[in-house]
């Protein structure tokens, strides 16, 4: 079991809500999507890969087979699912301080939601309702989402550059090359092992091995 | 100011940076408690001379100060109740050397290479700050007498330094520190690489009545003004930026109120390597020798000579013009010129690189990346990551071309939560850069650069100018950790209770 893979952390939080308030929450989600400025803060937090909120009505829980008995549930549930870079605390704290009112808006219909500030009751609420990740895989263990975005920028710009400039005279080529570097100046970060967010013995050992591998 | 602090209860080194009050010299002592009962008596004896944060009237200011702090093993040796000990956070309980994987203390900074004193368990830290070496020596002798009288504590030896004849030794019983003096014997605010240090120290609620001091040092408001940070970011028992009392406080409240945590780090500066590296890099930096100081400023975010912020002085011309205004200005205006800036008009880093030291340790409002009103407050990702910096340079440089010898900085950071504040800055902003969208690029000056696999930074240029950014490659390890630990600085009330053995968490 680990919530961590490479530089990424997976968080699942399932919180109960009164079934008759579901429509209100849907309305809030709908309004947020209509006015994307509301999500500016979330989008600016570059440690976040994505964050998704899904409401599961109490009679819509999936069954593997029609023969599986239906559950009688008291509450409907909201599932929050996010992948991010950095530690649990960094993520939750960033959320709390950057967009406290947005969080409160999304979660306020949920049972015993304490509000995002002060911090400790919010920490406790998330921790209490978090479901640990059993299996988690990352294709790029040394990449944060910012690194993936940068790599995509670099790849596209290089292909375009090659098509447009490869046959130019040396002077023009240099000029184009400098322009290319300028355009990509925020995409040249190194990719190395993650700073450890877990002091689990295995995590420390693995990071040490990766650092040594990089030295060869 | 909406909060009156009990300054007579808070230790003076928390609220005051003694260096800026004319205390240019310091001596740090480290002790082991051999006997709980006698150790507590010793704490009581020292407490009588502990300097509080009380405001000094000019004529009544002391010429020497004393402060005291404890490691977790120290508090245990003084026999604090287990229920109180269990209230301390894991980072403090573990101590600095066990946090090396988080702090990046590897290679030459690994605890196995630290000064000998750190190879054993340190319990107590005592600091003496003085206006002259004589008053320090006098207070030191007084402390030696108390150690002698108590028969329950041992002064630990094992600091690297020089003996009276200037020969290198490894077993000094104290760590001396001092401001650096210029060629005319005038005290300066410089460290051994030549940078002007300690300008942008944070200001918190209750620390000052002077609104001008908050500018550029508190927290940035949406309107572009500055407010003091919440007291609880730096002192336990007060509300913090998360609108709650710090969660790192042990019980009872009387043990933790008006206390804080201190990070003590002895940082050796590889002066020869730095000078050589700066010259090498200058040779390939646009403008060459004429821009040597500009390049040095690009590493730090401030110019070496007077600390001018690079965002306001991005080239030699603007620097010359700034210097003229600075020279003509009165002291309050000068202070304002040094601290009153943000990076909001320099999101790309063309003026002050995203890798620059001052920008990494305090990005001000720039983690909003210029997105209008992205966060509830511009400093949302910054206000909980600030540290008070205390401390002084140590040692003298004999040879500017060599790393050998003992010279560097005694770095002390004060905060309410070591993990959230000091360790976060060290791990995420100095040795890593995802928040700055620069992958693993480490900060040039303090980063734990790896000789076998050296890193680089990109010095950004004006976007769309067609000019290439400048790459600074093969960065060597410029600063090495030589020792340190995490300490708890109790209030004066708590000191008396520790001494009396009456800490009771029930």
Coordinates of N, CA, C and O in Angstrom, one line a residue, chain A residues 24 31 36 42 47 54 75 84 91 94 102 120 136 138 163 175 186 190 202:
Chain A
X24 N -28.4 20.7 -4.6 CA -27.7 22.0 -4.3 C -26.2 22.0 -4.7 O -25.7 22.9 -5.3
X31 N -22.4 25.9 -11.6 CA -22.1 27.3 -11.6 C -20.6 27.5 -11.7 O -20.1 28.4 -12.4
X36 N -15.5 29.9 -15.1 CA -14.2 29.3 -14.8 C -13.2 30.1 -14.0 O -12.2 29.6 -13.5
X42 N -7.2 27.2 -8.3 CA -7.0 25.8 -8.4 C -6.0 25.5 -9.6 O -5.0 24.8 -9.5
X47 N 1.2 22.4 -8.4 CA 1.6 21.1 -7.9 C 0.4 20.1 -8.1 O 0.6 18.9 -8.0
X54 N -17.0 14.2 -7.5 CA -18.1 13.4 -8.1 C -19.1 13.1 -7.0 O -18.7 12.6 -5.9
X75 N -26.8 7.9 3.5 CA -26.4 9.1 2.9 C -26.0 9.0 1.4 O -25.7 7.8 1.0
X84 N -1.3 14.7 -7.1 CA -0.5 16.0 -7.0 C 0.9 15.6 -6.7 O 1.3 14.5 -6.4
X91 N 0.1 19.8 0.1 CA -1.1 19.9 -0.7 C -2.3 20.4 0.0 O -2.9 21.4 -0.4
X94 N -1.7 24.1 0.9 CA -1.8 25.0 -0.3 C -3.3 25.2 -0.6 O -3.7 26.4 -0.9
X102 N -13.3 28.6 -2.0 CA -13.7 27.6 -3.0 C -13.9 26.3 -2.4 O -14.9 25.6 -2.7
X120 N -6.5 22.8 11.5 CA -6.4 21.4 12.1 C -7.8 20.7 12.0 O -7.7 19.5 11.6
X136 N -0.8 2.0 -7.0 CA -0.6 3.3 -7.6 C 0.6 3.2 -8.5 O 1.7 2.7 -8.1
X138 N 3.1 5.1 -11.6 CA 3.4 6.3 -12.3 C 4.3 6.0 -13.4 O 5.3 5.2 -13.3
X163 N 11.7 21.8 -38.4 CA 11.0 21.9 -39.7 C 11.3 23.3 -40.3 O 11.5 23.5 -41.5
X175 N 20.0 32.7 -35.0 CA 19.0 33.6 -34.5 C 17.7 32.8 -34.1 O 17.1 33.1 -33.0
X186 N 11.5 28.7 -19.5 CA 10.9 28.2 -18.3 C 10.7 26.7 -18.4 O 10.0 26.1 -17.5
X190 N 15.8 20.5 -14.5 CA 16.3 19.2 -14.5 C 15.3 18.2 -13.9 O 14.5 18.5 -13.0
X202 N 11.7 2.2 3.3 CA 11.9 1.8 1.9 C 12.0 3.0 1.0 O 12.8 3.1 0.1

